[in-house]
């Protein structure tokens, strides 16, 4: 997988996370009703979740922005306002040997699990026998969705590139 393909894969993962995070319900309440935030708060929380995973990684990667944007809410099935938006922050984890990509994804998963975040599904913990796994989790109760993924750079050498994405729940912009 080349760099362009990893970026495209990251964008698709972000879109899937974004679509899923809009309509989650708890006790009859939509995520939009629970999420009384503004764009600045959503960006700050997304960055906090990213740094919870990255700041203690070893080796320490550099965050290279891939796609950080505010976009229309992708899911409308929860009958929320059509003008809702959500924030997505996506980074490549660069500056580390390609052989450490899997290790970085595992460290992200472990850091998020330490914070009490939940897996998005029963199979969202990735296939750790695969040299290029991914993991998908979400926060509770604020319902941010995040993923860490490895893209293949050189399959024969086992080298990859890790990326991390966090998407906010939908909210009505100010």
PDB file of C-alpha atoms in Angstrom:
ATOM      1  CA  UNK A   1       0.000   0.000   0.000  1.00  0.00           C
ATOM      2  CA  UNK A   2       1.528   3.266  -1.027  1.00  0.00           C
ATOM      3  CA  UNK A   3       1.131   6.572   0.779  1.00  0.00           C
ATOM      4  CA  UNK A   4      -1.746   7.746  -1.454  1.00  0.00           C
ATOM      5  CA  UNK A   5      -3.622   4.512  -0.776  1.00  0.00           C
ATOM      6  CA  UNK A   6      -3.061   4.844   2.993  1.00  0.00           C
ATOM      7  CA  UNK A   7      -4.438   8.378   2.927  1.00  0.00           C
ATOM      8  CA  UNK A   8      -7.459   7.196   0.923  1.00  0.00           C
ATOM      9  CA  UNK A   9      -7.981   4.305   3.331  1.00  0.00           C
ATOM     10  CA  UNK A  10      -7.740   6.694   6.267  1.00  0.00           C
ATOM     11  CA  UNK A  11     -10.342   8.969   4.686  1.00  0.00           C
ATOM     12  CA  UNK A  12     -12.700   6.021   4.155  1.00  0.00           C
ATOM     13  CA  UNK A  13     -12.232   4.890   7.745  1.00  0.00           C
ATOM     14  CA  UNK A  14     -12.908   8.429   8.940  1.00  0.00           C
ATOM     15  CA  UNK A  15     -16.095   8.576   6.850  1.00  0.00           C
ATOM     16  CA  UNK A  16     -17.299   5.250   8.243  1.00  0.00           C
ATOM     17  CA  UNK A  17     -16.556   6.359  11.786  1.00  0.00           C
ATOM     18  CA  UNK A  18     -18.296   9.663  11.153  1.00  0.00           C
ATOM     19  CA  UNK A  19     -21.401   8.029   9.749  1.00  0.00           C
ATOM     20  CA  UNK A  20     -21.649   5.599  12.626  1.00  0.00           C
ATOM     21  CA  UNK A  21     -21.105   8.172  15.344  1.00  0.00           C
ATOM     22  CA  UNK A  22     -24.046  10.401  14.432  1.00  0.00           C
ATOM     23  CA  UNK A  23     -26.911   8.135  15.276  1.00  0.00           C
ATOM     24  CA  UNK A  24     -25.941   6.248  18.409  1.00  0.00           C
ATOM     25  CA  UNK A  25     -28.684   6.312  21.024  1.00  0.00           C
ATOM     26  CA  UNK A  26     -28.707   5.789  24.769  1.00  0.00           C
ATOM     27  CA  UNK A  27     -31.940   5.676  26.747  1.00  0.00           C
ATOM     28  CA  UNK A  28     -33.908   7.154  23.831  1.00  0.00           C
ATOM     29  CA  UNK A  29     -31.624  10.168  23.528  1.00  0.00           C
ATOM     30  CA  UNK A  30     -29.735  10.830  20.292  1.00  0.00           C
ATOM     31  CA  UNK A  31     -26.033  11.569  20.157  1.00  0.00           C
ATOM     32  CA  UNK A  32     -26.888  15.045  18.851  1.00  0.00           C
ATOM     33  CA  UNK A  33     -29.040  15.721  21.910  1.00  0.00           C
ATOM     34  CA  UNK A  34     -26.260  14.539  24.224  1.00  0.00           C
ATOM     35  CA  UNK A  35     -23.631  16.459  22.298  1.00  0.00           C
ATOM     36  CA  UNK A  36     -24.052  20.100  23.269  1.00  0.00           C
ATOM     37  CA  UNK A  37     -20.653  21.203  22.030  1.00  0.00           C
ATOM     38  CA  UNK A  38     -19.286  23.685  19.573  1.00  0.00           C
ATOM     39  CA  UNK A  39     -16.576  23.236  16.945  1.00  0.00           C
ATOM     40  CA  UNK A  40     -13.768  24.469  19.197  1.00  0.00           C
ATOM     41  CA  UNK A  41     -14.760  22.051  21.970  1.00  0.00           C
ATOM     42  CA  UNK A  42     -15.052  19.172  19.481  1.00  0.00           C
ATOM     43  CA  UNK A  43     -11.568  19.872  18.078  1.00  0.00           C
ATOM     44  CA  UNK A  44     -10.071  20.155  21.578  1.00  0.00           C
ATOM     45  CA  UNK A  45     -11.644  16.858  22.673  1.00  0.00           C
ATOM     46  CA  UNK A  46     -10.569  15.068  19.476  1.00  0.00           C
ATOM     47  CA  UNK A  47      -6.998  16.303  19.939  1.00  0.00           C
ATOM     48  CA  UNK A  48      -7.081  15.218  23.591  1.00  0.00           C
ATOM     49  CA  UNK A  49      -8.099  11.682  22.551  1.00  0.00           C
ATOM     50  CA  UNK A  50      -5.306  11.593  19.952  1.00  0.00           C
ATOM     51  CA  UNK A  51      -2.718  12.747  22.476  1.00  0.00           C
ATOM     52  CA  UNK A  52      -3.944  10.229  25.051  1.00  0.00           C
ATOM     53  CA  UNK A  53      -2.846   7.595  22.554  1.00  0.00           C
ATOM     54  CA  UNK A  54       0.280   9.204  21.096  1.00  0.00           C
ATOM     55  CA  UNK A  55       2.057  11.083  23.878  1.00  0.00           C
ATOM     56  CA  UNK A  56       3.390   7.985  25.664  1.00  0.00           C
ATOM     57  CA  UNK A  57       4.226   5.978  22.535  1.00  0.00           C
ATOM     58  CA  UNK A  58       7.645   4.485  22.140  1.00  0.00           C
ATOM     59  CA  UNK A  59       9.252   5.157  19.777  1.00  0.00           C
ATOM     60  CA  UNK A  60       7.702   8.624  19.801  1.00  0.00           C
ATOM     61  CA  UNK A  61       6.109   9.406  16.423  1.00  0.00           C
ATOM     62  CA  UNK A  62       5.558  12.783  14.813  1.00  0.00           C
ATOM     63  CA  UNK A  63       1.945  13.681  14.018  1.00  0.00           C
ATOM     64  CA  UNK A  64       1.616  14.553  10.334  1.00  0.00           C
ATOM     65  CA  UNK A  65      -1.852  15.989   9.569  1.00  0.00           C
ATOM     66  CA  UNK A  66      -3.653  14.027   6.882  1.00  0.00           C
ATOM     67  CA  UNK A  67      -7.107  15.506   6.952  1.00  0.00           C
ATOM     68  CA  UNK A  68      -8.435  17.723   9.704  1.00  0.00           C
ATOM     69  CA  UNK A  69     -11.802  19.168   8.858  1.00  0.00           C
ATOM     70  CA  UNK A  70     -15.320  20.034   9.916  1.00  0.00           C
ATOM     71  CA  UNK A  71     -17.913  18.455   7.671  1.00  0.00           C
ATOM     72  CA  UNK A  72     -21.619  17.773   7.383  1.00  0.00           C
ATOM     73  CA  UNK A  73     -22.950  15.050   9.609  1.00  0.00           C
ATOM     74  CA  UNK A  74     -22.985  11.907   7.500  1.00  0.00           C
ATOM     75  CA  UNK A  75     -25.871  10.098   9.191  1.00  0.00           C
ATOM     76  CA  UNK A  76     -29.412  11.380   9.297  1.00  0.00           C
ATOM     77  CA  UNK A  77     -31.337   8.434  10.685  1.00  0.00           C
ATOM     78  CA  UNK A  78     -31.539   9.825  14.213  1.00  0.00           C
ATOM     79  CA  UNK A  79     -33.906  12.596  13.070  1.00  0.00           C
ATOM     80  CA  UNK A  80     -31.528  15.327  14.163  1.00  0.00           C
ATOM     81  CA  UNK A  81     -31.148  18.714  12.542  1.00  0.00           C
ATOM     82  CA  UNK A  82     -29.963  18.582   8.922  1.00  0.00           C
ATOM     83  CA  UNK A  83     -27.462  21.370   9.533  1.00  0.00           C
ATOM     84  CA  UNK A  84     -25.395  19.367  12.004  1.00  0.00           C
ATOM     85  CA  UNK A  85     -21.655  18.964  11.521  1.00  0.00           C
ATOM     86  CA  UNK A  86     -18.858  16.925  13.010  1.00  0.00           C
ATOM     87  CA  UNK A  87     -15.116  17.273  13.351  1.00  0.00           C
ATOM     88  CA  UNK A  88     -12.553  14.749  12.133  1.00  0.00           C
ATOM     89  CA  UNK A  89      -8.854  14.846  13.004  1.00  0.00           C
ATOM     90  CA  UNK A  90      -6.592  12.426  11.140  1.00  0.00           C
ATOM     91  CA  UNK A  91      -2.812  12.012  11.368  1.00  0.00           C
ATOM     92  CA  UNK A  92      -0.077   9.766  10.065  1.00  0.00           C
ATOM     93  CA  UNK A  93       2.362   8.682  12.762  1.00  0.00           C
ATOM     94  CA  UNK A  94       5.704   9.396  11.083  1.00  0.00           C
ATOM     95  CA  UNK A  95       9.360   9.506  12.033  1.00  0.00           C
ATOM     96  CA  UNK A  96       9.550   5.925  13.324  1.00  0.00           C
ATOM     97  CA  UNK A  97      10.782   2.749  11.643  1.00  0.00           C
ATOM     98  CA  UNK A  98       8.166   1.122   9.412  1.00  0.00           C
ATOM     99  CA  UNK A  99       8.515  -2.106  11.389  1.00  0.00           C
ATOM    100  CA  UNK A 100       7.034  -0.287  14.429  1.00  0.00           C
ATOM    101  CA  UNK A 101       3.675   0.602  12.804  1.00  0.00           C
ATOM    102  CA  UNK A 102       1.880  -2.396  14.337  1.00  0.00           C
ATOM    103  CA  UNK A 103       3.381  -1.571  17.735  1.00  0.00           C
ATOM    104  CA  UNK A 104       2.081   2.011  17.510  1.00  0.00           C
ATOM    105  CA  UNK A 105      -1.450   0.822  16.719  1.00  0.00           C
ATOM    106  CA  UNK A 106      -1.346  -1.556  19.693  1.00  0.00           C
ATOM    107  CA  UNK A 107      -0.085   1.254  21.940  1.00  0.00           C
ATOM    108  CA  UNK A 108      -2.962   3.487  20.799  1.00  0.00           C
ATOM    109  CA  UNK A 109      -5.419   0.712  21.591  1.00  0.00           C
ATOM    110  CA  UNK A 110      -3.891   0.093  25.011  1.00  0.00           C
ATOM    111  CA  UNK A 111      -3.873   3.812  25.922  1.00  0.00           C
ATOM    112  CA  UNK A 112      -7.503   4.218  24.907  1.00  0.00           C
ATOM    113  CA  UNK A 113      -8.501   1.074  26.807  1.00  0.00           C
ATOM    114  CA  UNK A 114      -6.764   2.491  29.918  1.00  0.00           C
ATOM    115  CA  UNK A 115      -9.054   5.522  29.619  1.00  0.00           C
ATOM    116  CA  UNK A 116     -12.079   3.220  29.628  1.00  0.00           C
ATOM    117  CA  UNK A 117     -12.961   3.635  25.968  1.00  0.00           C
ATOM    118  CA  UNK A 118     -14.911   0.803  24.327  1.00  0.00           C
ATOM    119  CA  UNK A 119     -14.447  -1.202  21.165  1.00  0.00           C
ATOM    120  CA  UNK A 120     -16.985  -0.295  18.487  1.00  0.00           C
ATOM    121  CA  UNK A 121     -17.871  -3.957  17.920  1.00  0.00           C
ATOM    122  CA  UNK A 122     -16.819  -7.441  18.954  1.00  0.00           C
ATOM    123  CA  UNK A 123     -14.270  -7.628  16.116  1.00  0.00           C
ATOM    124  CA  UNK A 124     -13.023  -4.002  16.356  1.00  0.00           C
ATOM    125  CA  UNK A 125      -9.857  -5.022  18.207  1.00  0.00           C
ATOM    126  CA  UNK A 126      -8.189  -6.016  14.957  1.00  0.00           C
ATOM    127  CA  UNK A 127      -6.416  -9.213  14.013  1.00  0.00           C
ATOM    128  CA  UNK A 128      -3.143  -9.016  15.929  1.00  0.00           C
ATOM    129  CA  UNK A 129      -1.727 -11.998  14.029  1.00  0.00           C
ATOM    130  CA  UNK A 130      -1.892  -9.778  10.932  1.00  0.00           C
ATOM    131  CA  UNK A 131       1.260  -7.660  10.600  1.00  0.00           C
ATOM    132  CA  UNK A 132      -0.945  -4.689   9.619  1.00  0.00           C
ATOM    133  CA  UNK A 133      -3.881  -4.568  12.086  1.00  0.00           C
ATOM    134  CA  UNK A 134      -6.400  -1.845  12.850  1.00  0.00           C
ATOM    135  CA  UNK A 135      -8.494  -1.001  15.900  1.00  0.00           C
ATOM    136  CA  UNK A 136     -11.765   0.937  16.241  1.00  0.00           C
ATOM    137  CA  UNK A 137     -12.969   2.359  19.556  1.00  0.00           C
ATOM    138  CA  UNK A 138     -15.310   4.995  20.972  1.00  0.00           C
ATOM    139  CA  UNK A 139     -15.500   7.149  24.051  1.00  0.00           C
ATOM    140  CA  UNK A 140     -18.317   7.060  26.583  1.00  0.00           C
ATOM    141  CA  UNK A 141     -20.411   9.002  27.307  1.00  0.00           C
ATOM    142  CA  UNK A 142     -19.427  11.733  24.803  1.00  0.00           C
ATOM    143  CA  UNK A 143     -19.342   9.290  21.865  1.00  0.00           C
ATOM    144  CA  UNK A 144     -16.233  10.250  19.899  1.00  0.00           C
ATOM    145  CA  UNK A 145     -15.168   7.472  17.543  1.00  0.00           C
ATOM    146  CA  UNK A 146     -11.536   6.713  16.832  1.00  0.00           C
ATOM    147  CA  UNK A 147      -9.414   4.329  14.882  1.00  0.00           C
ATOM    148  CA  UNK A 148      -5.786   3.412  14.506  1.00  0.00           C
ATOM    149  CA  UNK A 149      -4.697   1.605  11.368  1.00  0.00           C
ATOM    150  CA  UNK A 150      -1.551   0.367   9.681  1.00  0.00           C
ATOM    151  CA  UNK A 151      -1.020   0.665   5.964  1.00  0.00           C
ATOM    152  CA  UNK A 152       1.425  -1.561   4.127  1.00  0.00           C
ATOM    153  CA  UNK A 153       4.570   0.113   2.805  1.00  0.00           C
ATOM    154  CA  UNK A 154       6.672  -3.023   2.239  1.00  0.00           C
ATOM    155  CA  UNK A 155       4.912  -6.326   2.921  1.00  0.00           C
ATOM    156  CA  UNK A 156       8.082  -8.405   2.502  1.00  0.00           C
ATOM    157  CA  UNK A 157       9.962  -6.395   5.115  1.00  0.00           C
ATOM    158  CA  UNK A 158       6.886  -6.061   7.368  1.00  0.00           C
ATOM    159  CA  UNK A 159       7.046  -2.284   7.158  1.00  0.00           C
ATOM    160  CA  UNK A 160       3.973  -0.131   7.485  1.00  0.00           C
ATOM    161  CA  UNK A 161       2.784   3.333   8.334  1.00  0.00           C
ATOM    162  CA  UNK A 162       0.397   3.938  11.219  1.00  0.00           C
ATOM    163  CA  UNK A 163      -2.422   6.470  11.137  1.00  0.00           C
ATOM    164  CA  UNK A 164      -4.893   7.635  13.764  1.00  0.00           C
ATOM    165  CA  UNK A 165      -8.313   9.261  13.276  1.00  0.00           C
ATOM    166  CA  UNK A 166     -10.857  10.692  15.725  1.00  0.00           C
ATOM    167  CA  UNK A 167     -14.348  11.870  14.753  1.00  0.00           C
ATOM    168  CA  UNK A 168     -16.731  13.797  16.994  1.00  0.00           C
ATOM    169  CA  UNK A 169     -20.417  13.107  17.337  1.00  0.00           C
ATOM    170  CA  UNK A 170     -22.698  15.363  15.299  1.00  0.00           C
ATOM    171  CA  UNK A 171     -23.503  18.784  16.693  1.00  0.00           C
ATOM    172  CA  UNK A 172     -25.256  21.948  15.587  1.00  0.00           C
ATOM    173  CA  UNK A 173     -22.681  24.641  14.738  1.00  0.00           C
ATOM    174  CA  UNK A 174     -22.915  28.027  16.392  1.00  0.00           C
TER     175      UNK A 174
END
